Coordinates of C-alpha atoms in Angstrom, one line a residue:
X1 CA -83.2 56.5 109.7
X2 CA -85.5 54.1 108.4
X3 CA -89.0 55.1 107.2
X4 CA -92.1 53.2 106.3
X5 CA -94.4 53.9 103.3
X6 CA -97.7 52.4 102.5
X7 CA -95.7 49.7 100.2
X8 CA -91.8 49.8 101.1
X9 CA -89.6 50.8 103.9
X10 CA -86.8 53.7 102.8
X11 CA -83.3 54.3 104.2
X12 CA -82.8 57.8 104.9
X13 CA -79.6 59.6 105.2
X14 CA -77.9 63.1 104.8
X15 CA -77.1 63.3 101.0
X16 CA -74.2 65.7 102.2
X17 CA -72.7 63.3 104.6
X18 CA -70.4 61.0 102.4
X19 CA -69.8 58.5 105.7
X20 CA -73.9 58.1 105.6
X21 CA -74.1 57.7 102.0
X22 CA -71.2 55.1 102.0
X23 CA -73.1 53.1 104.8
X24 CA -76.0 53.1 102.7
X25 CA -74.1 51.6 99.7
X26 CA -72.8 48.9 102.1
X27 CA -76.2 48.1 103.5
X28 CA -77.8 47.8 100.1
X29 CA -74.9 45.9 98.6
X30 CA -74.7 48.2 95.9
X31 CA -71.2 49.1 94.0
X32 CA -69.7 52.6 94.7
X33 CA -70.2 55.2 92.0

């Protein structure tokens, strides 16, 4: 899910859903923890 605030857009996902969290890391091009 993507949400808009006054200044940015945020990407949201269920933090307990490992697959959803991994997809966000891929989208944001971040290293895995």
